[in-house]
Coordinates of C-alpha atoms and ligand atoms in Angstrom, one line a residue:
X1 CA 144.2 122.6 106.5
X2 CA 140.3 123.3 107.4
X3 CA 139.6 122.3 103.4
X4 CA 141.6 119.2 103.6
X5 CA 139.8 117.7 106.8
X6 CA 136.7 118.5 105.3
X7 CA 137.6 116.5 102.2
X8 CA 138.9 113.7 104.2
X9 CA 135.8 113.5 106.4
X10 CA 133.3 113.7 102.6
X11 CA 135.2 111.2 101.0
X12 CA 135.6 109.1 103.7
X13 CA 131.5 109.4 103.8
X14 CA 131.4 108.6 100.8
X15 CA 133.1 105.5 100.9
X16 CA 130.7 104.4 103.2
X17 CA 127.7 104.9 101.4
X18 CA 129.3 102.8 98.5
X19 CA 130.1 100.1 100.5
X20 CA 126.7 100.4 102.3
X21 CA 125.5 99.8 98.1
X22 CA 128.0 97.4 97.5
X23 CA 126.7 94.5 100.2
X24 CA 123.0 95.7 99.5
X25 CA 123.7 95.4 95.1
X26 CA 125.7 91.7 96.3
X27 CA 122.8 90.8 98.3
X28 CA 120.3 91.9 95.5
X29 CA 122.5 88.9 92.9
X30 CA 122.2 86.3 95.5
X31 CA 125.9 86.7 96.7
X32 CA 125.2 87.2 100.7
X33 CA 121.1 85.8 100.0
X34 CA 122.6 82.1 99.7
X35 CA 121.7 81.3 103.7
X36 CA 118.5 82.8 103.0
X37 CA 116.6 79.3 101.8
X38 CA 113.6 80.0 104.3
X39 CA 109.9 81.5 103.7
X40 CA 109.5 85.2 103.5
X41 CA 106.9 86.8 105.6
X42 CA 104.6 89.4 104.5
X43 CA 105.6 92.0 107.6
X44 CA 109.5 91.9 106.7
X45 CA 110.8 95.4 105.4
X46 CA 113.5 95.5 102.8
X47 CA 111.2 92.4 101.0
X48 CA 112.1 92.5 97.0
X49 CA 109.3 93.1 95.4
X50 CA 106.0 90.7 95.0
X51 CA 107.9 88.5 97.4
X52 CA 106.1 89.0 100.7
X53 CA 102.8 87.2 100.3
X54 CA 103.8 84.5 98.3
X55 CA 104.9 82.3 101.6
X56 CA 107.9 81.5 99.2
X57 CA 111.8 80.9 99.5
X58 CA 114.0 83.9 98.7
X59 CA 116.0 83.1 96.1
X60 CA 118.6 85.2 93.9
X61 CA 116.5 86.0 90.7
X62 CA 119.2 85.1 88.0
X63 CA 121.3 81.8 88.0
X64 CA 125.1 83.2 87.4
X65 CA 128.6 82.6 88.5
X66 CA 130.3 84.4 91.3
X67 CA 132.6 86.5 88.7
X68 CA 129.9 87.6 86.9
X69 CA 127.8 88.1 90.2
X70 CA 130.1 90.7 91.2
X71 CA 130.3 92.7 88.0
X72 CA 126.4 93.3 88.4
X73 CA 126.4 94.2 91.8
X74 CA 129.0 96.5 90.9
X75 CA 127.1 97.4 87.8
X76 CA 124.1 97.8 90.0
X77 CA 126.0 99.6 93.1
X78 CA 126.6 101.9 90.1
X79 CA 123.3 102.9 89.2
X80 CA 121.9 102.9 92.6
X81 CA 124.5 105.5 93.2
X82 CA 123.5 107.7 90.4
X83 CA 119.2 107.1 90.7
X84 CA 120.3 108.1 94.2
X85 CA 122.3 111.3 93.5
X86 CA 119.7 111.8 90.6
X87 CA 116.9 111.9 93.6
X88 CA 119.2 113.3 95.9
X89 CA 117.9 111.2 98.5
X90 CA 117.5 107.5 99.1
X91 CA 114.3 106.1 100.8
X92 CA 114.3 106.3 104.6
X93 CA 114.5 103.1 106.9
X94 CA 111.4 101.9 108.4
X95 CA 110.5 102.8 112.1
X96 CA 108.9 100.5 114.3
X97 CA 109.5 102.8 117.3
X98 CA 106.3 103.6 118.4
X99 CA 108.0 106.8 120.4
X100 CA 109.5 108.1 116.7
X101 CA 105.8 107.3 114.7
X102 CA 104.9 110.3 113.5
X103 CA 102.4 112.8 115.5
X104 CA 99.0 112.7 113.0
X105 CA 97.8 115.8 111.8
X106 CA 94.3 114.5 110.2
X107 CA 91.4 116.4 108.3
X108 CA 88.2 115.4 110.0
X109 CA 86.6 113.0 107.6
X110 CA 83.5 115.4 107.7
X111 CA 85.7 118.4 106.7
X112 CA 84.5 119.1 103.2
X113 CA 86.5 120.5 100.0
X114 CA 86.0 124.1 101.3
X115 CA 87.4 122.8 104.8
X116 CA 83.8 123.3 106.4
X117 CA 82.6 121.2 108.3
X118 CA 79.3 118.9 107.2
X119 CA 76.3 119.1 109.7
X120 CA 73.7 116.6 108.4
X121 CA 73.5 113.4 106.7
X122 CA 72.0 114.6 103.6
X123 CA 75.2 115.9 102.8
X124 CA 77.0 112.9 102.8
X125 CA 76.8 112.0 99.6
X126 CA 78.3 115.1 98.3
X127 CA 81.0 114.5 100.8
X128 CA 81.9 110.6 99.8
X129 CA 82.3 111.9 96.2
X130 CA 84.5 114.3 97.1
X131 CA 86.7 111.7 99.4
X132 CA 86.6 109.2 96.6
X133 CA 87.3 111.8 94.3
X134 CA 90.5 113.3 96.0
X135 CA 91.8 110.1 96.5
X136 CA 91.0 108.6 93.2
X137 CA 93.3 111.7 92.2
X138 CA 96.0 111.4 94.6
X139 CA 96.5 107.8 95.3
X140 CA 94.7 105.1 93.5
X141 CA 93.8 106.6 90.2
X142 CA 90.9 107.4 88.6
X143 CA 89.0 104.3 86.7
X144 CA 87.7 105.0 82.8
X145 CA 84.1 105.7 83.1
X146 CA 83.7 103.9 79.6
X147 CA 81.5 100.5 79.9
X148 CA 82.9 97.4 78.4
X149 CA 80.4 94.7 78.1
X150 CA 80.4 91.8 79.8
X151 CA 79.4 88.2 79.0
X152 CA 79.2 85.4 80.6
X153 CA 79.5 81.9 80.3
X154 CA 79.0 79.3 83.2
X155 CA 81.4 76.1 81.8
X156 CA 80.5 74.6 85.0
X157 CA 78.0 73.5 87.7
X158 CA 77.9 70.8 89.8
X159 CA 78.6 69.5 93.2
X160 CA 81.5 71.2 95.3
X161 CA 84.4 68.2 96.3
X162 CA 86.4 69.4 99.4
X163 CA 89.0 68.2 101.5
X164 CA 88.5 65.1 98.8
X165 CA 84.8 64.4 99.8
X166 CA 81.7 65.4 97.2
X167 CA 79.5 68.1 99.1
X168 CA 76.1 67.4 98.6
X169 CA 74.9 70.5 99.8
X170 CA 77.8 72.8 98.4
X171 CA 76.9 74.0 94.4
X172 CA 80.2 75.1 93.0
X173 CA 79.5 77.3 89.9
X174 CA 82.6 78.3 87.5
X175 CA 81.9 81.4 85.1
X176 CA 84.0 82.5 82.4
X177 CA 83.4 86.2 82.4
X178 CA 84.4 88.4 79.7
X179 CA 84.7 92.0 79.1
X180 CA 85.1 93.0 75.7
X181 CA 86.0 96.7 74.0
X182 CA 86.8 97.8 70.8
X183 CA 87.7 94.6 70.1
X184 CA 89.7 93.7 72.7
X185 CA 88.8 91.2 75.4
X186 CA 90.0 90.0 78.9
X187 CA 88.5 86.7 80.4
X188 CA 87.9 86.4 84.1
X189 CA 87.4 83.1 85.7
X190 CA 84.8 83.3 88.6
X191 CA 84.3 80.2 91.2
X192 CA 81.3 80.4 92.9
X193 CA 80.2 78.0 95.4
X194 CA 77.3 79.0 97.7
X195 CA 74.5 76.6 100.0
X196 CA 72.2 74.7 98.4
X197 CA 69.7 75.5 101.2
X198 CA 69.7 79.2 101.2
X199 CA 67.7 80.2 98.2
X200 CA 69.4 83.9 98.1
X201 CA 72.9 84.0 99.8
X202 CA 75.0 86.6 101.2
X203 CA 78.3 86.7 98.9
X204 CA 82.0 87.4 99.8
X205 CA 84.1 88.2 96.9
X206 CA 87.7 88.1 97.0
X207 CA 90.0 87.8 94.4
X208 CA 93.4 85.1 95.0
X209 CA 96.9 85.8 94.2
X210 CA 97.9 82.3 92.8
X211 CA 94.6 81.4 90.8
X212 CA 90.9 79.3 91.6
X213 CA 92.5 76.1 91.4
X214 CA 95.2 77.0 94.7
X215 CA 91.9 77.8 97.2
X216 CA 90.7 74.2 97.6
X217 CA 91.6 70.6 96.3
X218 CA 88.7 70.1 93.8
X219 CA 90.1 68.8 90.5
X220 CA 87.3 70.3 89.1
X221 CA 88.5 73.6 89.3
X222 CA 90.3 75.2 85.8
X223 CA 93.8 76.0 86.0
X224 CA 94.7 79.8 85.8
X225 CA 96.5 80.3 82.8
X226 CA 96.9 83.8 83.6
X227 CA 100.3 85.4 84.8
X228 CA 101.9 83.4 87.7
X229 CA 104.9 85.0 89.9
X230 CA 107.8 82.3 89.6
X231 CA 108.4 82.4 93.2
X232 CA 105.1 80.7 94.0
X233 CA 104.9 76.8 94.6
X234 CA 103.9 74.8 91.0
X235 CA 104.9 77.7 89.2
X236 CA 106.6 77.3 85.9
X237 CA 107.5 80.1 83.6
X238 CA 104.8 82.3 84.9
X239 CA 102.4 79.4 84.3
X240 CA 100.5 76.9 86.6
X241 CA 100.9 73.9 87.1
X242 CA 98.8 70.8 88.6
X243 CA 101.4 71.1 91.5
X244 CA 99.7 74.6 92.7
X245 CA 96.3 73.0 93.5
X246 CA 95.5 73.7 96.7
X247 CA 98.5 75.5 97.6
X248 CA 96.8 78.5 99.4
X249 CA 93.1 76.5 100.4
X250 CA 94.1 77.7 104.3
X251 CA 93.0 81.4 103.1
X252 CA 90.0 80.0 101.6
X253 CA 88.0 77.8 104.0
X254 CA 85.5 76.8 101.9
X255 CA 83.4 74.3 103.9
X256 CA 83.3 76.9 106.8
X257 CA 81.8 79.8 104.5
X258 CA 79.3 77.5 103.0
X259 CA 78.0 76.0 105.9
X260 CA 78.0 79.0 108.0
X261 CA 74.8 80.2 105.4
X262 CA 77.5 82.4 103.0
X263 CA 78.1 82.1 99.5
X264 CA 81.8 82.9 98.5
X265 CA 83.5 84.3 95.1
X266 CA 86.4 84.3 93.6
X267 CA 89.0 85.3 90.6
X268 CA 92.8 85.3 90.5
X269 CA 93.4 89.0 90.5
X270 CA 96.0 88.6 87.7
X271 CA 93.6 87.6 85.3
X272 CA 92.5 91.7 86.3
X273 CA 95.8 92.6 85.9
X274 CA 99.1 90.9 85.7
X275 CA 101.1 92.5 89.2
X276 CA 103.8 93.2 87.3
X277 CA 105.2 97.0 85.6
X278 CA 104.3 96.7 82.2
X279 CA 103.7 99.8 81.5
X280 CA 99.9 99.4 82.1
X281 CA 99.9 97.1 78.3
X282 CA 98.0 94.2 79.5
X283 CA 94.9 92.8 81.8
X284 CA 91.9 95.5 81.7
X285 CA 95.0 98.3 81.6
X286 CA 94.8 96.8 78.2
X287 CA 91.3 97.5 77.0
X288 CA 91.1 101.0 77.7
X289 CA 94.9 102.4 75.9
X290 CA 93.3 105.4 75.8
X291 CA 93.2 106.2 79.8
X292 CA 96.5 105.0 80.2
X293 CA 98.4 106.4 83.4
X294 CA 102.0 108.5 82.1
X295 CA 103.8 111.1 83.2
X296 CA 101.3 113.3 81.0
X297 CA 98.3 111.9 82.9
X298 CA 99.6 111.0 86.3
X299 CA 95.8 110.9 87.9
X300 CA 94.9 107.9 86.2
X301 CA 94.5 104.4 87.6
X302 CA 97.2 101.7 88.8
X303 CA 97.2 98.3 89.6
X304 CA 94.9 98.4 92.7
X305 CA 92.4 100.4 90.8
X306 CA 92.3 97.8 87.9
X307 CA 92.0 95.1 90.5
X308 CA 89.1 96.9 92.2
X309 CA 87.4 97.8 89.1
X310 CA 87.2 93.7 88.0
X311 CA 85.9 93.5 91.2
X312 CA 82.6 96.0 90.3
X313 CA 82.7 93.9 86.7
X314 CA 82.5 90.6 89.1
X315 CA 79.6 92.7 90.8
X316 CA 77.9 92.9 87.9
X317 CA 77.6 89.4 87.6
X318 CA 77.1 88.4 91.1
X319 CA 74.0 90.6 91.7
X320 CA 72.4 88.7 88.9
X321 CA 73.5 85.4 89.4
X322 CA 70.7 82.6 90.9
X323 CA 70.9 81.7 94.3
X324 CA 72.6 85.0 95.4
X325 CA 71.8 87.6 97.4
X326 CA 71.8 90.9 95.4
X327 CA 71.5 93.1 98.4
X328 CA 74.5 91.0 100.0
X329 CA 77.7 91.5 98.2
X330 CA 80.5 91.7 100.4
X331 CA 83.8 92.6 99.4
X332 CA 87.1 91.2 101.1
X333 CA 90.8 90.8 100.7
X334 CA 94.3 89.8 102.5
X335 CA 97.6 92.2 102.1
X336 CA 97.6 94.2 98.2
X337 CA 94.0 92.8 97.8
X338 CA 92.8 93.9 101.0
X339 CA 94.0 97.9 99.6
X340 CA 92.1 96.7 96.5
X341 CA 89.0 95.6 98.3
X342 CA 88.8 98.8 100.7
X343 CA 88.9 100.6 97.2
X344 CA 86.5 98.5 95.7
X345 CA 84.4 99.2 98.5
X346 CA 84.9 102.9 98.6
X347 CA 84.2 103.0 94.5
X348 CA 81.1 100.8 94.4
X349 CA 78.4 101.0 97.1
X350 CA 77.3 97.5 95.9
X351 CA 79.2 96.5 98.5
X352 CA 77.4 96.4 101.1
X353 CA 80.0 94.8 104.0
X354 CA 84.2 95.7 103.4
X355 CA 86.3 93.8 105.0
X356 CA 90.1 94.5 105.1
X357 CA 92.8 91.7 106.0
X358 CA 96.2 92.9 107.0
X359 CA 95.9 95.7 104.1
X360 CA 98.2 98.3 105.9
X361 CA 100.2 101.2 103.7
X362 CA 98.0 102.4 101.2
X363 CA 95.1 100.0 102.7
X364 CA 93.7 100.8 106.0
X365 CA 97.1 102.0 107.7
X366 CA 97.8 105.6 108.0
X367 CA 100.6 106.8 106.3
X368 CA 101.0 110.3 108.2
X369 CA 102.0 107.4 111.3
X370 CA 105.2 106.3 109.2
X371 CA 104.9 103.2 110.8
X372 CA 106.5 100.3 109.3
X373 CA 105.9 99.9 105.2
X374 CA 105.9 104.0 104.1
X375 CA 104.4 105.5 101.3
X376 CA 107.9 105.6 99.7
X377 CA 108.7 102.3 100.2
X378 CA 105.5 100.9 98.5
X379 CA 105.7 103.2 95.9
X380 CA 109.4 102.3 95.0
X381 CA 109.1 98.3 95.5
X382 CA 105.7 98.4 93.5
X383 CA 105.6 101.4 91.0
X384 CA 102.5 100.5 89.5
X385 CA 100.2 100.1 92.1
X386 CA 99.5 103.4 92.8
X387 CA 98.8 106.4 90.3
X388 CA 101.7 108.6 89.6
X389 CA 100.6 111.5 91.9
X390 CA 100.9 109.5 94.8
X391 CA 104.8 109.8 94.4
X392 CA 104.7 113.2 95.4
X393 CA 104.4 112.3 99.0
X394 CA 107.6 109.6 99.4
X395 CA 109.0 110.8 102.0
X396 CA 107.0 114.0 102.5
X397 CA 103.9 112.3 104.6
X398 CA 103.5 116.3 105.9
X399 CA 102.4 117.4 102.3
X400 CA 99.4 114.7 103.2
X401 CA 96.4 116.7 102.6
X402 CA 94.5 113.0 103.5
X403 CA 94.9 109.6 104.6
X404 CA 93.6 106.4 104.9
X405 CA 90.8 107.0 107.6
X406 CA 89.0 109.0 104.9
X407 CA 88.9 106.4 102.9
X408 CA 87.4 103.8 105.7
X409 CA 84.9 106.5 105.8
X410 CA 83.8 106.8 102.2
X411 CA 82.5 102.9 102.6
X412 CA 80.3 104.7 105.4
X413 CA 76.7 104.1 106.3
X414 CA 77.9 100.5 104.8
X415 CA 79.4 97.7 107.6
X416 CA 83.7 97.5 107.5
X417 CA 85.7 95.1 109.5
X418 CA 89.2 95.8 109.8
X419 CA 91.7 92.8 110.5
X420 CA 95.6 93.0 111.6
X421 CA 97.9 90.1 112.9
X422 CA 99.9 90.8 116.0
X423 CA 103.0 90.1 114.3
X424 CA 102.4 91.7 110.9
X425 CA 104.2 95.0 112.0
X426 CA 105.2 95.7 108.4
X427 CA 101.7 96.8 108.1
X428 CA 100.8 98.8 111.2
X429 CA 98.2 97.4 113.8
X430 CA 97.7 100.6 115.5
X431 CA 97.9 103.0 111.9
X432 CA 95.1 99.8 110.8
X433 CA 93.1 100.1 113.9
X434 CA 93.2 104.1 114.5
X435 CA 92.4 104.7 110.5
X436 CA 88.7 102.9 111.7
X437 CA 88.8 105.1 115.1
X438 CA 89.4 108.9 112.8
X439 CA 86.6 107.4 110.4
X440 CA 83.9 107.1 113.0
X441 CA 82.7 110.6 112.6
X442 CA 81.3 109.4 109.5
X443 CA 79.1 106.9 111.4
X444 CA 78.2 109.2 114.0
X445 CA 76.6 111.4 111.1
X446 CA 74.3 108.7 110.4
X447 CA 73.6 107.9 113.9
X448 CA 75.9 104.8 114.0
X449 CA 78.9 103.6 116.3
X450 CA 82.1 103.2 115.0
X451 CA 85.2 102.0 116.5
X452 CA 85.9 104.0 119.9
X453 CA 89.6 101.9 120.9
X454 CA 91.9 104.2 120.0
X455 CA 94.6 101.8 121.5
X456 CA 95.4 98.1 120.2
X457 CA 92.9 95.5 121.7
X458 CA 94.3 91.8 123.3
X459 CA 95.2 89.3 120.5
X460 CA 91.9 87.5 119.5
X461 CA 90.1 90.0 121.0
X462 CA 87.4 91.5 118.5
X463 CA 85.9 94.7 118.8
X464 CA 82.7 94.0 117.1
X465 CA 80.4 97.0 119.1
X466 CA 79.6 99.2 115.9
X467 CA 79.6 98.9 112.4
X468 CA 83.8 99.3 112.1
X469 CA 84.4 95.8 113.4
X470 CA 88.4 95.2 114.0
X471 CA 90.3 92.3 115.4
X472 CA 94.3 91.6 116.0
X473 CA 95.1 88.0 115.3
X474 CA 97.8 86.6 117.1
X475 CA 100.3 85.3 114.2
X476 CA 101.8 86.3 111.0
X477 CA 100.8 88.1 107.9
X478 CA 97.9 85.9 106.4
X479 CA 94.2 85.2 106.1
X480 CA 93.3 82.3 107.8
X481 CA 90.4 80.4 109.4
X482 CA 90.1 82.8 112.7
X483 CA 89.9 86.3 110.6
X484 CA 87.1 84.8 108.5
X485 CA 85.2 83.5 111.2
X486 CA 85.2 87.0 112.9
X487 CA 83.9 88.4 109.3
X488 CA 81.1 85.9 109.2
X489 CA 79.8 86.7 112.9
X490 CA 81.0 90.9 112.0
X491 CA 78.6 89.9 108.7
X492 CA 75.5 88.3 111.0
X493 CA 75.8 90.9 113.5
X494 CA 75.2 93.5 110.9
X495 CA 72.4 91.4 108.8
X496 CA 73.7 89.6 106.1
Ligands
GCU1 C1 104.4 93.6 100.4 C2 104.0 95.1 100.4 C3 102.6 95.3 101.1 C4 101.6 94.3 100.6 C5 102.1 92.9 100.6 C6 101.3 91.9 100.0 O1 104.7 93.3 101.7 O2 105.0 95.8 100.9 O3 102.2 96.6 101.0 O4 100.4 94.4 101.4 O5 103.4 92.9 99.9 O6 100.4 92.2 99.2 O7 101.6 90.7 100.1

């Protein structure tokens, strides 16, 4: 009798589970999505893949009829079912329970690889290697140390047009850069426009997610023909079209920058690397097939490493280029490129100021918190962003050896500003703000102030006393006009 409830009570678990697939593989083919015509938003959880930033409608991603819908979301309930038994475990839901985020159990940032503490300064630069080092191993892959050369070719400089007015005293530079190895070559398309009156400016590089031509209206500016995700406005089979000018020029207040004494920079981060699993074939993946990341050499670098490793080839350029300040690059970036620019800035002390927007899991938030997006879920919904060793910690935040306040400390002496948006819970405020706060010992080494709040400040309240500068904007997941005016005064404040 005993073995006949219990078989009861398993299989009627079991039928749960499959329904629980069922809807989830129907809503995956668009059957229950069909109400769903309205923009994403970057904090949601359970976002498909590359959907979040792209401020686009969620759409099924195949065109089919309802018969055949429902054979592949039983075909997909399927192998959902079996990855799952396979892994024995599907990926846990996302807490925004501040109660249930996790208690942290951090290594001091000044705890070396013998777990002694560092004393002095002068040690610090044995101590950075060894935080870039680990998580270069862990998480973001390590970079080829091979050179590639790079050329350059500046198709075009004139006078910026903005808002559809000619700037007089905006020059807007566009540079083909190439890098080039064993005969194999990648072409980068930097925009530059910087003041005409400041002979030697301070520069903020970011790169874009939907190429140069979306960040302002100037017809001027050449049309990615890189990689474009579908989902994006004037996309058309992965290409741009005319129809995407402009389409993201509130993240990139030109006019502002300029006229506020900065230069600013920037690529479309899938002529780095397509952000798509290829298998690491194309972008800059592609010029170095002999450091390729596989199961056999799981330490080597992802997507985010790629994108950050364009960004020290774009360096390269910059810091040579007339009219800009070599001693002022500055390093920024919103969501995936805001974990690509805290990297950048950790890899390359070029980078003199970092400046992270709304990066959260594998960007400034720490994962031991699991907090909204977990390691898990960014590791699952974007498999090649990070290398493969990072997998070893989905679900298993306790086998954390390190987080993401060590890496805000390797970018110490150097100035970082931190930026979250009240409603971007998907990427943890708090985990963004107290990553900055556990870093500070780093700062203190050198004499400098950190960030003391160890609790969320007002909305539009910055906290600009040290050199970690952090700010909650009130609003959604994005980079607008406000967080950049906080990194230009963070950016005065600390001498640029
Ligand atoms: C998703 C992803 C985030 C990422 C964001 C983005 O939401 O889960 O980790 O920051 O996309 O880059 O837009």
């Amino acid at each position: 009798m005993q073995w006949l409830v219990t078989i009861v009570v398993v299989l009627a678990a079991l039928g749960l589970v499959l329904l629980k697939l069922y809807r989830f593989a129907r809503a995956l083919v668009g059957i229950d999505n069909q109400d769903q015509d309205k923009p994403s938003c970057g904090s949601c959880p359970g976002q498909r893949a590359g959907s979040s930033d792209l401020g686009i409608t969620l759409k099924p991603l195949v065109q089919i009829g309802d018969k055949t819908k429902h054979s592949v979301a039983v075909l997909v309930m399927a192998n959902v079912s079996l990855a799952s038994i396979a892994w024995g475990q599907e990926i846990r839901p996302p807490n925004y329970d501040e109660s249930k985020a996790s208690s942290l159990r951090l290594v001091s940032v000044l705890a070396g690889a013998d777990g002694k503490r560092i004393e002095s300064k002068d040690q610090w630069e044995l101590q950075r290697k060894y935080l870039v080092d680990l998580l270069a191993k862990e998480e973001y892959g390590i970079a080829p140390s091979d050179p590639v050369s790079v050329s350059i070719e500046v198709f075009d400089d004139g006078v910026a047009v903005l808002a559809g007015e000619p700037k007089p005293k905006i020059r807007r530079r566009q540079i083909a850069v190439n890098l080039e190895r064993r005969g194999k070559s990648v072409r980068i398309d930097l925009a530059v426009w910087s003041p005409k009156d400041r002979p030697s400016a301070p520069c903020f590089l970011g790169l874009n997610f939907r190429g140069n031509q979306s960040t302002c209206d100037d017809p001027a500016i050449r049309l990615t023909t890189s990689w474009c995700d579908n989902r994006n406005p004037g996309v058309i089979q992965n290409k741009a079209t005319q129809a995407s000018r402009a389409n993201h020029s509130e993240r990139w207040p030109i006019a502002h920058i300029v006229e506020g004494g900065f230069a600013v920079a920037t690529a479309h981060y899938s002529d780095i690397d397509p952000d798509f699993d290829d298998g690491f074939e194309n972008g800059v993946h592609g010029l170095f097939p002999d450091h390729r990341l596989d199961a056999e050499h799981p330490d080597r670098w992802g997507s985010i490493a790629a994108w950050a490793w364009g960004m020290s080839r774009l360096a390269d350029v910059l810091e040579k280029l007339e009219g800009i300040d070599p001693k002022g690059l500055m390093v920024l970036g919103h969501s995936r490129l805001g974990k690509t620019a805290l990297w950048a800035g950790a890899t390359d002390e070029r980078f003199r100021l970092v400046v992270s927007n709304n990066s959260g899991c594998g960007g400034a938030a720490l994962s031991q918190r699991i907090y909204g997006e977990s390691v898990a879920r960014i590791n699952t919904s974007f498999p090649h962003w990070f290398n493969r060793n990072f997998r070893k910690y989905n679900d298993k935040e306790d086998l954390l050896g390190f987080d993401q306040h060590q890496l805000i400390a390797t970018i110490a002496p150097r100035a970082v500003y931190i930026a979250s948006a009240s409603n971007d819970k998907w990427a943890d405020p708090l985990g963004e703000l107290l990553s900055g706060h556990y870093a500070s010992d780093a700062y203190a080494l050198h004499g400098k102030r950190g960030l003391d709040a160890k609790e969320l400040p007002a909305v539009n309240t910055p906290l600009v006393h040290g050199s970690i500068g952090y700010h909650l904007r009130e609003g959604d997941h994005d980079m607008l006009l406000y967080d950049w005016q906080q990194f230009m005064a963070f950016a005065k404040q600390n001498g640029f």
